[in-house]
Amino acid sequence: MSYVYDPDNIFARILRGEIPNKTVLETAHTLAFHDIRPHAPVHVLVVPKGAYVNFDHFAAEAPAEEIADFHRACAEVCRIVGIGPGDGGQGYRTISNAGAHGLQEVPHYHLHILGGRVLGPLLAR
Ligand code: AMP
């Protein structure tokens, strides 16, 4: 496997503090912030601080500590924004786009967490 990471992508610049963001949560290895063009009343992006292009890069090469931190942070975001069913919320959807068919725009791994309304079918047909 070989992945080429562009250190000038917009999320790398957010992680370096060069571009502002509306932070929901920051942990040792993870940053979560509101999407600038939300597709739902709740639309949070969760990104690892490490340089990973997409989900399969992160899952294959990140240390276990970073993977655990990332997923715990995702669950904490759901709790913070009030959509986690385990905390009485109404639920959510997570999405990760990768590559050309996934229509990934920003080449730094991120998970979209969407909620705040009924989200409709998984995909347009
Ligand atoms: P994707 O197509 O999965 O790569 O999604 C990239 C997401 O990043 C889109 O939903 C954009 O609205 C969002 N986005 C792009 N620039 C920013 C930014 N500066 N702050 C927050 N979200 C952003």
PDB file of C-alpha atoms and ligand atoms in Angstrom:
ATOM      1  CA  MET A   1       0.000   0.000   0.000  1.00  0.00           C
ATOM      2  CA  SER A   2       1.206   3.482  -0.708  1.00  0.00           C
ATOM      3  CA  TYR A   3      -0.489   6.723   0.218  1.00  0.00           C
ATOM      4  CA  VAL A   4       0.633  10.221  -0.735  1.00  0.00           C
ATOM      5  CA  TYR A   5      -0.400  12.848   1.800  1.00  0.00           C
ATOM      6  CA  ASP A   6      -0.665  16.523   0.770  1.00  0.00           C
ATOM      7  CA  PRO A   7       0.452  18.573   3.807  1.00  0.00           C
ATOM      8  CA  ASP A   8      -1.229  21.689   2.387  1.00  0.00           C
ATOM      9  CA  ASN A   9      -4.767  20.281   2.421  1.00  0.00           C
ATOM     10  CA  ILE A  10      -7.274  22.438   4.278  1.00  0.00           C
ATOM     11  CA  PHE A  11      -7.634  20.162   7.309  1.00  0.00           C
ATOM     12  CA  ALA A  12      -3.845  20.033   7.744  1.00  0.00           C
ATOM     13  CA  ARG A  13      -3.945  23.838   7.761  1.00  0.00           C
ATOM     14  CA  ILE A  14      -6.751  23.817  10.356  1.00  0.00           C
ATOM     15  CA  LEU A  15      -4.694  21.406  12.510  1.00  0.00           C
ATOM     16  CA  ARG A  16      -1.693  23.761  12.258  1.00  0.00           C
ATOM     17  CA  GLY A  17      -3.899  26.673  13.388  1.00  0.00           C
ATOM     18  CA  GLU A  18      -3.559  28.511  10.064  1.00  0.00           C
ATOM     19  CA  ILE A  19      -7.338  28.496   9.440  1.00  0.00           C
ATOM     20  CA  PRO A  20      -9.988  28.953  12.158  1.00  0.00           C
ATOM     21  CA  ASN A  21     -12.519  26.275  13.005  1.00  0.00           C
ATOM     22  CA  LYS A  22     -15.508  25.867  15.302  1.00  0.00           C
ATOM     23  CA  THR A  23     -14.128  23.193  17.610  1.00  0.00           C
ATOM     24  CA  VAL A  24     -16.476  20.702  19.264  1.00  0.00           C
ATOM     25  CA  LEU A  25     -13.780  18.573  20.913  1.00  0.00           C
ATOM     26  CA  GLU A  26     -10.005  18.256  20.932  1.00  0.00           C
ATOM     27  CA  THR A  27      -8.106  15.283  22.359  1.00  0.00           C
ATOM     28  CA  ALA A  28      -4.490  14.142  22.216  1.00  0.00           C
ATOM     29  CA  HIS A  29      -4.839  12.660  18.716  1.00  0.00           C
ATOM     30  CA  THR A  30      -8.139  14.015  17.353  1.00  0.00           C
ATOM     31  CA  LEU A  31      -9.931  17.270  16.476  1.00  0.00           C
ATOM     32  CA  ALA A  32     -13.691  17.600  15.873  1.00  0.00           C
ATOM     33  CA  PHE A  33     -15.236  20.759  14.394  1.00  0.00           C
ATOM     34  CA  HIS A  34     -18.421  21.928  12.697  1.00  0.00           C
ATOM     35  CA  ASP A  35     -18.589  21.532   8.906  1.00  0.00           C
ATOM     36  CA  ILE A  36     -18.514  24.915   7.174  1.00  0.00           C
ATOM     37  CA  ARG A  37     -21.349  23.872   4.794  1.00  0.00           C
ATOM     38  CA  PRO A  38     -23.599  21.687   6.978  1.00  0.00           C
ATOM     39  CA  HIS A  39     -25.858  19.090   5.307  1.00  0.00           C
ATOM     40  CA  ALA A  40     -27.974  18.646   8.455  1.00  0.00           C
ATOM     41  CA  PRO A  41     -28.710  20.592  11.663  1.00  0.00           C
ATOM     42  CA  VAL A  42     -25.758  18.735  13.198  1.00  0.00           C
ATOM     43  CA  HIS A  43     -22.757  18.188  10.912  1.00  0.00           C
ATOM     44  CA  VAL A  44     -19.450  17.644  12.654  1.00  0.00           C
ATOM     45  CA  LEU A  45     -16.178  16.520  11.068  1.00  0.00           C
ATOM     46  CA  VAL A  46     -13.816  14.393  13.126  1.00  0.00           C
ATOM     47  CA  VAL A  47     -10.192  14.275  11.975  1.00  0.00           C
ATOM     48  CA  PRO A  48      -7.138  12.514  13.342  1.00  0.00           C
ATOM     49  CA  LYS A  49      -4.195  14.839  13.969  1.00  0.00           C
ATOM     50  CA  GLY A  50      -1.891  12.439  12.129  1.00  0.00           C
ATOM     51  CA  ALA A  51      -1.256  12.636   8.383  1.00  0.00           C
ATOM     52  CA  TYR A  52      -3.654  10.055   6.905  1.00  0.00           C
ATOM     53  CA  VAL A  53      -5.306  10.402   3.517  1.00  0.00           C
ATOM     54  CA  ASN A  54      -8.472   8.396   4.103  1.00  0.00           C
ATOM     55  CA  PHE A  55     -10.139   5.681   6.167  1.00  0.00           C
ATOM     56  CA  ASP A  56      -8.167   2.745   4.792  1.00  0.00           C
ATOM     57  CA  HIS A  57      -4.865   4.593   5.272  1.00  0.00           C
ATOM     58  CA  PHE A  58      -5.773   5.410   8.891  1.00  0.00           C
ATOM     59  CA  ALA A  59      -7.039   1.905   9.679  1.00  0.00           C
ATOM     60  CA  ALA A  60      -3.986   0.250   8.123  1.00  0.00           C
ATOM     61  CA  GLU A  61      -1.195   2.460   9.438  1.00  0.00           C
ATOM     62  CA  ALA A  62      -2.230   4.470  12.525  1.00  0.00           C
ATOM     63  CA  PRO A  63      -1.049   3.247  15.919  1.00  0.00           C
ATOM     64  CA  ALA A  64      -3.781   1.562  17.984  1.00  0.00           C
ATOM     65  CA  GLU A  65      -3.699   4.438  20.488  1.00  0.00           C
ATOM     66  CA  GLU A  66      -4.633   6.948  17.749  1.00  0.00           C
ATOM     67  CA  ILE A  67      -7.399   4.694  16.400  1.00  0.00           C
ATOM     68  CA  ALA A  68      -8.881   4.232  19.876  1.00  0.00           C
ATOM     69  CA  ASP A  69      -8.635   7.961  20.635  1.00  0.00           C
ATOM     70  CA  PHE A  70     -10.349   8.817  17.323  1.00  0.00           C
ATOM     71  CA  HIS A  71     -13.306   6.490  17.894  1.00  0.00           C
ATOM     72  CA  ARG A  72     -13.745   7.508  21.533  1.00  0.00           C
ATOM     73  CA  ALA A  73     -13.719  11.133  20.369  1.00  0.00           C
ATOM     74  CA  CYS A  74     -16.454  10.372  17.807  1.00  0.00           C
ATOM     75  CA  ALA A  75     -18.651   8.888  20.525  1.00  0.00           C
ATOM     76  CA  GLU A  76     -17.949  11.863  22.779  1.00  0.00           C
ATOM     77  CA  VAL A  77     -18.935  14.270  19.973  1.00  0.00           C
ATOM     78  CA  CYS A  78     -22.290  12.476  19.637  1.00  0.00           C
ATOM     79  CA  ARG A  79     -22.819  12.916  23.364  1.00  0.00           C
ATOM     80  CA  ILE A  80     -21.735  16.578  23.359  1.00  0.00           C
ATOM     81  CA  VAL A  81     -24.052  17.571  20.501  1.00  0.00           C
ATOM     82  CA  GLY A  82     -26.941  15.520  21.931  1.00  0.00           C
ATOM     83  CA  ILE A  83     -27.533  12.965  19.177  1.00  0.00           C
ATOM     84  CA  GLY A  84     -26.211   9.750  20.748  1.00  0.00           C
ATOM     85  CA  PRO A  85     -29.038   7.246  21.372  1.00  0.00           C
ATOM     86  CA  GLY A  86     -27.129   5.968  24.395  1.00  0.00           C
ATOM     87  CA  ASP A  87     -27.548   9.412  25.935  1.00  0.00           C
ATOM     88  CA  GLY A  88     -31.191   9.916  24.971  1.00  0.00           C
ATOM     89  CA  GLY A  89     -30.486  11.474  21.545  1.00  0.00           C
ATOM     90  CA  GLN A  90     -32.398  10.721  18.347  1.00  0.00           C
ATOM     91  CA  GLY A  91     -29.512   9.184  16.427  1.00  0.00           C
ATOM     92  CA  TYR A  92     -27.070  10.053  13.697  1.00  0.00           C
ATOM     93  CA  ARG A  93     -25.202   8.815  10.607  1.00  0.00           C
ATOM     94  CA  THR A  94     -21.464   8.630  10.042  1.00  0.00           C
ATOM     95  CA  ILE A  95     -19.980   8.878   6.556  1.00  0.00           C
ATOM     96  CA  SER A  96     -16.416   8.757   5.271  1.00  0.00           C
ATOM     97  CA  ASN A  97     -15.759   9.551   1.629  1.00  0.00           C
ATOM     98  CA  ALA A  98     -12.628   8.147  -0.026  1.00  0.00           C
ATOM     99  CA  GLY A  99     -11.142   8.650  -3.454  1.00  0.00           C
ATOM    100  CA  ALA A 100     -12.768   9.463  -6.766  1.00  0.00           C
ATOM    101  CA  HIS A 101     -15.900   7.300  -6.442  1.00  0.00           C
ATOM    102  CA  GLY A 102     -16.401   8.487  -2.860  1.00  0.00           C
ATOM    103  CA  LEU A 103     -16.165  12.113  -4.090  1.00  0.00           C
ATOM    104  CA  GLN A 104     -13.680  12.916  -1.338  1.00  0.00           C
ATOM    105  CA  GLU A 105     -12.894  16.657  -1.468  1.00  0.00           C
ATOM    106  CA  VAL A 106     -10.364  17.024   1.333  1.00  0.00           C
ATOM    107  CA  PRO A 107      -7.532  14.457   1.275  1.00  0.00           C
ATOM    108  CA  HIS A 108      -7.117  14.176   5.049  1.00  0.00           C
ATOM    109  CA  TYR A 109      -9.119  11.376   6.695  1.00  0.00           C
ATOM    110  CA  HIS A 110     -12.318  12.616   8.317  1.00  0.00           C
ATOM    111  CA  LEU A 111     -15.578  11.173   9.536  1.00  0.00           C
ATOM    112  CA  HIS A 112     -18.774  13.141   8.971  1.00  0.00           C
ATOM    113  CA  ILE A 113     -21.244  12.899  11.894  1.00  0.00           C
ATOM    114  CA  LEU A 114     -24.707  14.002  10.790  1.00  0.00           C
ATOM    115  CA  GLY A 115     -27.915  14.321  12.780  1.00  0.00           C
ATOM    116  CA  GLY A 116     -30.572  16.615  14.135  1.00  0.00           C
ATOM    117  CA  ARG A 117     -33.270  15.423  11.710  1.00  0.00           C
ATOM    118  CA  VAL A 118     -34.389  12.249   9.944  1.00  0.00           C
ATOM    119  CA  LEU A 119     -31.629  11.805   7.392  1.00  0.00           C
ATOM    120  CA  GLY A 120     -33.427   9.912   4.636  1.00  0.00           C
ATOM    121  CA  PRO A 121     -32.136   7.001   2.558  1.00  0.00           C
ATOM    122  CA  LEU A 122     -28.478   6.050   2.682  1.00  0.00           C
ATOM    123  CA  LEU A 123     -27.810   7.096  -0.929  1.00  0.00           C
ATOM    124  CA  ALA A 124     -29.592   8.824  -3.773  1.00  0.00           C
ATOM    125  CA  ARG A 125     -30.337   6.182  -6.447  1.00  0.00           C
TER     126      ARG A 125
HETATM  127  P1  AMP B   1     -15.404  15.277   1.795  1.00  0.00           P
HETATM  128  O1  AMP B   1     -16.120  15.441   0.496  1.00  0.00           O
HETATM  129  O2  AMP B   1     -15.805  14.030   2.532  1.00  0.00           O
HETATM  130  O3  AMP B   1     -13.904  15.404   1.616  1.00  0.00           O
HETATM  131  O4  AMP B   1     -15.891  16.458   2.736  1.00  0.00           O
HETATM  132  C1  AMP B   1     -15.160  17.619   2.992  1.00  0.00           C
HETATM  133  C2  AMP B   1     -16.013  18.493   3.902  1.00  0.00           C
HETATM  134  O5  AMP B   1     -15.192  19.511   4.419  1.00  0.00           O
HETATM  135  C3  AMP B   1     -17.196  19.185   3.209  1.00  0.00           C
HETATM  136  O6  AMP B   1     -18.408  18.795   3.854  1.00  0.00           O
HETATM  137  C4  AMP B   1     -16.891  20.678   3.399  1.00  0.00           C
HETATM  138  O7  AMP B   1     -18.045  21.441   3.624  1.00  0.00           O
HETATM  139  C5  AMP B   1     -15.970  20.663   4.603  1.00  0.00           C
HETATM  140  N1  AMP B   1     -15.055  21.789   4.709  1.00  0.00           N
HETATM  141  C6  AMP B   1     -14.232  22.286   3.746  1.00  0.00           C
HETATM  142  N2  AMP B   1     -13.512  23.308   4.231  1.00  0.00           N
HETATM  143  C7  AMP B   1     -13.868  23.450   5.533  1.00  0.00           C
HETATM  144  C8  AMP B   1     -13.466  24.328   6.581  1.00  0.00           C
HETATM  145  N3  AMP B   1     -12.541  25.289   6.396  1.00  0.00           N
HETATM  146  N4  AMP B   1     -14.046  24.178   7.800  1.00  0.00           N
HETATM  147  C9  AMP B   1     -14.983  23.225   8.007  1.00  0.00           C
HETATM  148  N5  AMP B   1     -15.395  22.363   7.057  1.00  0.00           N
HETATM  149  C10 AMP B   1     -14.843  22.475   5.838  1.00  0.00           C
END
